[in-house]
PDB file of C-alpha atoms in Angstrom:
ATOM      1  CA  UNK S   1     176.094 189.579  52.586  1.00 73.00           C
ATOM      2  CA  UNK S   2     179.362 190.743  53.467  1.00 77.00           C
ATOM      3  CA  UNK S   3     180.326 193.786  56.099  1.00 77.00           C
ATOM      4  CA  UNK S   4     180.984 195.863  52.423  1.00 76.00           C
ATOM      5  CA  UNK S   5     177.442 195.801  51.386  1.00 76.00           C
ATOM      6  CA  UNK S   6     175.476 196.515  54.793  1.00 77.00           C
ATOM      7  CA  UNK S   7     177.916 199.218  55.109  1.00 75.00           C
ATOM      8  CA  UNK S   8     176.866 200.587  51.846  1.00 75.00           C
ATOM      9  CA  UNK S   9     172.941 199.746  52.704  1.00 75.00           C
ATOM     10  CA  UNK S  10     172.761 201.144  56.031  1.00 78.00           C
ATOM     11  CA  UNK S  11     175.367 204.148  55.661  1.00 77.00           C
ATOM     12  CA  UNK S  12     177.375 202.868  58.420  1.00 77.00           C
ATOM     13  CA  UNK S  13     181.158 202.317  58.098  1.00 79.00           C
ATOM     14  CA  UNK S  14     182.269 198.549  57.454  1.00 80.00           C
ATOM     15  CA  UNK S  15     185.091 199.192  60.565  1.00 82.00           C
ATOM     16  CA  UNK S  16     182.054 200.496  62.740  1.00 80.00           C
ATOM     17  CA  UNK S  17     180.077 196.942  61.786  1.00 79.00           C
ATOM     18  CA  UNK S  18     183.297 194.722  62.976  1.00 81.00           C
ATOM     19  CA  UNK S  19     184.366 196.410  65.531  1.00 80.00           C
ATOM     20  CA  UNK S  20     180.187 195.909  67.100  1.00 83.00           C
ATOM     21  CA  UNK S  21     179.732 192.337  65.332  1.00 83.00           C
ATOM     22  CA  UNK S  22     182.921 190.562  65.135  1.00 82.00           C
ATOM     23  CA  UNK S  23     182.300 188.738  62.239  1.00 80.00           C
ATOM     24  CA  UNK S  24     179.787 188.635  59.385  1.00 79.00           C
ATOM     25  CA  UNK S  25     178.542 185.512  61.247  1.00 81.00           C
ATOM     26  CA  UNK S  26     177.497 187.394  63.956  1.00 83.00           C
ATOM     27  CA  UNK S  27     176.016 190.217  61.823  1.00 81.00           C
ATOM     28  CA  UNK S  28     173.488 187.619  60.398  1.00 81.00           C
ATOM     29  CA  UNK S  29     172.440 186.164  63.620  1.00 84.00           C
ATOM     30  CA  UNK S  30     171.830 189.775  65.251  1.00 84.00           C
ATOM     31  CA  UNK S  31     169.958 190.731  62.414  1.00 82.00           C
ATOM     32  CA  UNK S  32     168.050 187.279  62.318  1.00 84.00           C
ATOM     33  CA  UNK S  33     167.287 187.961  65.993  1.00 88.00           C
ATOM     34  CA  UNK S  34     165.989 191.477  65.526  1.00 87.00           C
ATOM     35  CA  UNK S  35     163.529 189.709  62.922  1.00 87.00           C
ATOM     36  CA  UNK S  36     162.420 187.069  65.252  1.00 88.00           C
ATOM     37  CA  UNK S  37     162.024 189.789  67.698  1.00 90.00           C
ATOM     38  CA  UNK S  38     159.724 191.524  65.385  1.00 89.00           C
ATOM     39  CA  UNK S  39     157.682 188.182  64.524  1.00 89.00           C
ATOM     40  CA  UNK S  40     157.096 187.669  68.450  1.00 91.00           C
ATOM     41  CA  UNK S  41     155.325 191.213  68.587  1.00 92.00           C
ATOM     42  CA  UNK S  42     153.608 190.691  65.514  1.00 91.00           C
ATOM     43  CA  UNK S  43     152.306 187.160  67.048  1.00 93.00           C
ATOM     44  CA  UNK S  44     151.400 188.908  70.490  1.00 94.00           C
ATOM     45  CA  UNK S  45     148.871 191.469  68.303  1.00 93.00           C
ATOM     46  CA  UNK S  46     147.610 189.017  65.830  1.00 93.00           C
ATOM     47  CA  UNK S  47     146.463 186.809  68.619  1.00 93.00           C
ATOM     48  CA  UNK S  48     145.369 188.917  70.563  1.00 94.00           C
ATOM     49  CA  UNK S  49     143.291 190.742  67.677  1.00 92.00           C
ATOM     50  CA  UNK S  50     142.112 187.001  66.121  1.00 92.00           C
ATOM     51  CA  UNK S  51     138.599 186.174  67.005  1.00 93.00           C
ATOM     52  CA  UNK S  52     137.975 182.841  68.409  1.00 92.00           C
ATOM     53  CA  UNK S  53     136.656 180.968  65.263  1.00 90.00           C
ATOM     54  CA  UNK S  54     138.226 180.131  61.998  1.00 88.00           C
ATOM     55  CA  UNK S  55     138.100 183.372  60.582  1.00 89.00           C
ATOM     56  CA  UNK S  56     140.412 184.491  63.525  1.00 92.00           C
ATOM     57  CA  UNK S  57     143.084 181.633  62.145  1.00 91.00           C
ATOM     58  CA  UNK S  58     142.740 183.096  59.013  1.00 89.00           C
ATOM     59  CA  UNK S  59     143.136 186.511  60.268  1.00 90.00           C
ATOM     60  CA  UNK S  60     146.073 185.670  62.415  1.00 93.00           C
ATOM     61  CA  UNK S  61     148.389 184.004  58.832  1.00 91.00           C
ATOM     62  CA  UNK S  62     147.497 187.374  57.289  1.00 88.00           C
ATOM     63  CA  UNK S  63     148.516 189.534  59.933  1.00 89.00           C
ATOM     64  CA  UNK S  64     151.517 187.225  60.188  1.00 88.00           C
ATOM     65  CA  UNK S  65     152.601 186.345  56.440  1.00 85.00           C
ATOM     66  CA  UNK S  66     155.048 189.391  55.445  1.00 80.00           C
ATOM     67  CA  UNK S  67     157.236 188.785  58.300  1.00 78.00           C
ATOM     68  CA  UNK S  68     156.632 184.922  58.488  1.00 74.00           C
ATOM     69  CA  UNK S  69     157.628 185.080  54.726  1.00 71.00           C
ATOM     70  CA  UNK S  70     161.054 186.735  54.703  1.00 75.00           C
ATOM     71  CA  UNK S  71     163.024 185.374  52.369  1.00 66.00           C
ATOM     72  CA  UNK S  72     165.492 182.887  54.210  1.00 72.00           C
ATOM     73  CA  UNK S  73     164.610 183.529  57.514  1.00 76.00           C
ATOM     74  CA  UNK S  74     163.730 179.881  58.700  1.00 78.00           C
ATOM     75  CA  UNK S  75     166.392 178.335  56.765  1.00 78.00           C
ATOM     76  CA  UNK S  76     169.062 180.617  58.064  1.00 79.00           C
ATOM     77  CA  UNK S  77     167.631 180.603  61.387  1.00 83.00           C
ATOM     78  CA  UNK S  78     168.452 176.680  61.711  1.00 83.00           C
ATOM     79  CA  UNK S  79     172.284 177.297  61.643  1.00 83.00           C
ATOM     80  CA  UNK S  80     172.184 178.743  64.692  1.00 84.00           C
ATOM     81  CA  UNK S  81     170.787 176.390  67.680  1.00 89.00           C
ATOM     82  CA  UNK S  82     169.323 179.282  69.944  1.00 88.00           C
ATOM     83  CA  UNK S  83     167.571 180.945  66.497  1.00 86.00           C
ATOM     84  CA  UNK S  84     166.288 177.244  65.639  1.00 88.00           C
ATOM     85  CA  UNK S  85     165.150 176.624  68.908  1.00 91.00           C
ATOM     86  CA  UNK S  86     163.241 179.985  68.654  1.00 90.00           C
ATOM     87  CA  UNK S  87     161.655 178.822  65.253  1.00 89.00           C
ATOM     88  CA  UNK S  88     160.566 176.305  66.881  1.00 91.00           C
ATOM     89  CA  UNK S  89     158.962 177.886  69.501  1.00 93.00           C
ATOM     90  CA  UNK S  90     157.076 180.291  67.614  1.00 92.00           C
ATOM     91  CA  UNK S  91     155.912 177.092  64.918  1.00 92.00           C
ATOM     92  CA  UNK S  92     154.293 175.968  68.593  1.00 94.00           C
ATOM     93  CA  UNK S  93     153.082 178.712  69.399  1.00 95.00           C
ATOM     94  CA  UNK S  94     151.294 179.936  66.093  1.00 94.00           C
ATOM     95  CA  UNK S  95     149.750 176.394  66.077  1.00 95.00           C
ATOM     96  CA  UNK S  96     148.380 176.670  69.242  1.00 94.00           C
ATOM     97  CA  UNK S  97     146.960 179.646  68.161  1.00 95.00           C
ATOM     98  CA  UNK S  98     145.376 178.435  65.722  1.00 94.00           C
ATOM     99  CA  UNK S  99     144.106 175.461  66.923  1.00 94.00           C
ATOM    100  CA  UNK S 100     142.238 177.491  69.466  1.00 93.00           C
ATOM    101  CA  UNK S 101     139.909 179.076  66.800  1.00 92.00           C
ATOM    102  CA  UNK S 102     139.594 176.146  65.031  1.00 90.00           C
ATOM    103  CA  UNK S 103     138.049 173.783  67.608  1.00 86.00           C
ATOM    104  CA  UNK S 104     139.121 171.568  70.440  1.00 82.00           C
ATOM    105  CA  UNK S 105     140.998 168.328  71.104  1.00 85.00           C
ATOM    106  CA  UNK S 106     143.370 166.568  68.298  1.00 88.00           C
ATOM    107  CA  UNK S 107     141.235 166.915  65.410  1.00 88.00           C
ATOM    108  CA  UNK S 108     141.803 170.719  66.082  1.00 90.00           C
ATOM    109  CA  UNK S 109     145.816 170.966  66.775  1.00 92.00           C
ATOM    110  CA  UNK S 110     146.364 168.622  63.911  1.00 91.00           C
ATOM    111  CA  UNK S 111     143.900 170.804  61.470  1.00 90.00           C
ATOM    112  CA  UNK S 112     146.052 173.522  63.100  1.00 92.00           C
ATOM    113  CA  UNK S 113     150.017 171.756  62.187  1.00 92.00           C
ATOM    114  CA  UNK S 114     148.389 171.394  58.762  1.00 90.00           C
ATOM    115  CA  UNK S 115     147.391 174.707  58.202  1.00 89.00           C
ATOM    116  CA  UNK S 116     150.857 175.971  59.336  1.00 90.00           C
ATOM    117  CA  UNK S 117     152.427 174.055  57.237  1.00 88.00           C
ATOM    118  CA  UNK S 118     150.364 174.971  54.051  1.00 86.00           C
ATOM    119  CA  UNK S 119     150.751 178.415  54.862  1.00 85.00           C
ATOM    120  CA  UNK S 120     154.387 177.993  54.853  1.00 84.00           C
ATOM    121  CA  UNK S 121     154.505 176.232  52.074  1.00 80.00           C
ATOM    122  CA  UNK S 122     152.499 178.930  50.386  1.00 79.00           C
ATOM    123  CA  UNK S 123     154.981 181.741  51.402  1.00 78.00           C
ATOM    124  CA  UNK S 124     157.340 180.330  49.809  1.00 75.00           C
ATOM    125  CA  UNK S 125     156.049 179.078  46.555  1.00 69.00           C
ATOM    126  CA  UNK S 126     154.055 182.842  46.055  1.00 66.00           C
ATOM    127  CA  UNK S 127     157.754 184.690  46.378  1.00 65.00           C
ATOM    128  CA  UNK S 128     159.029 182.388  43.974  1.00 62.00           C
ATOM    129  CA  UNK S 129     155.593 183.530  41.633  1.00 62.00           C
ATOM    130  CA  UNK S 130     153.494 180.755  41.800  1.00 62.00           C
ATOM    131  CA  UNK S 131     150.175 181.028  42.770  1.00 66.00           C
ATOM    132  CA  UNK S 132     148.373 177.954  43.275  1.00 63.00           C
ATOM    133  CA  UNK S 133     145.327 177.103  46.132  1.00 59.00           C
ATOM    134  CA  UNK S 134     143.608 179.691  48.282  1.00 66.00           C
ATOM    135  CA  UNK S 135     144.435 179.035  51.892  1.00 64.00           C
ATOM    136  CA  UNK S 136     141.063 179.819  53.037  1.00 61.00           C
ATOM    137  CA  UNK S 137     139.645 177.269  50.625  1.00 63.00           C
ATOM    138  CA  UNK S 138     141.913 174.295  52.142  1.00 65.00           C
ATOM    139  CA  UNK S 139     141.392 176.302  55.433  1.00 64.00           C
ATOM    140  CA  UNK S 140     137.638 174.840  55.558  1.00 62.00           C
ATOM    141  CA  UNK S 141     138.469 171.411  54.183  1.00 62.00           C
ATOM    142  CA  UNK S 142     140.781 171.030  57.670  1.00 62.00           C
ATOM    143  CA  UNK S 143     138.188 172.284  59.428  1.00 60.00           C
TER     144      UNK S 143
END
């Protein structure tokens, strides 16, 4: 990514990208930002749309997984200590979320850490074009 080929993508003039960024550094974490910005709206309507049960979970990862699942995002997100500490807060967040449809006590906020982490996992091995469990199927085995 360099100030050259956002200029080119968004039709804005490389000296009008410096002069507002400063560097291409800078470029990446505003646009990093903006995403995270757009993953904390998307979170605030998929919970607030999720019924209470484990179909609700479900529902949740789906409404979530084409933002959750941008290429990169997480990994370049934890170069930056305020974007990783933002990860990290949604990760929290999206768990608790889940672990309120899918029961209550431990059992439940551990069946909901690893569900997150097979739906992450499944993000990124689908992009790369492999398709191997269903989610909802190891979904019920946490359960």
């Amino acid at each position: 990514m360099t100030f050259a080929s956002i200029s080119a993508a968004s039709g804005l003039a490389a000296p009008t990208l410096v002069q507002r960024f400063g560097s291409r550094d800078a470029m990446v974490t505003a646009a990093l930002a903006d995403l995270w910005d757009q993953l904390d709206a998307r979170t605030d309507a998929a919970e607030a749309e999720a019924l209470l049960s484990p179909k609700g979970a479900m529902g949740i990862l789906k409404l979530l997984s084409d933002l959750a699942g941008t290429p990169g995002l997480l990994a370049l997100s934890l170069r930056d200590a305020a974007l990783a500490a933002r990860a990290e807060a949604w990760r929290g967040r999206v768990e608790a979320a889940l672990a309120m449809r899918l029961g209550t006590g431990p059992k439940a906020a551990e069946a909901a850490a690893a569900l997150f982490a097979l739906w992450q996992g499944r993000l990124i091995w689908d992009r790369a074009g492999g398709k191997g469990f269903k989610l909802w199927d190891a979904a019920k085995k946490l359960v």
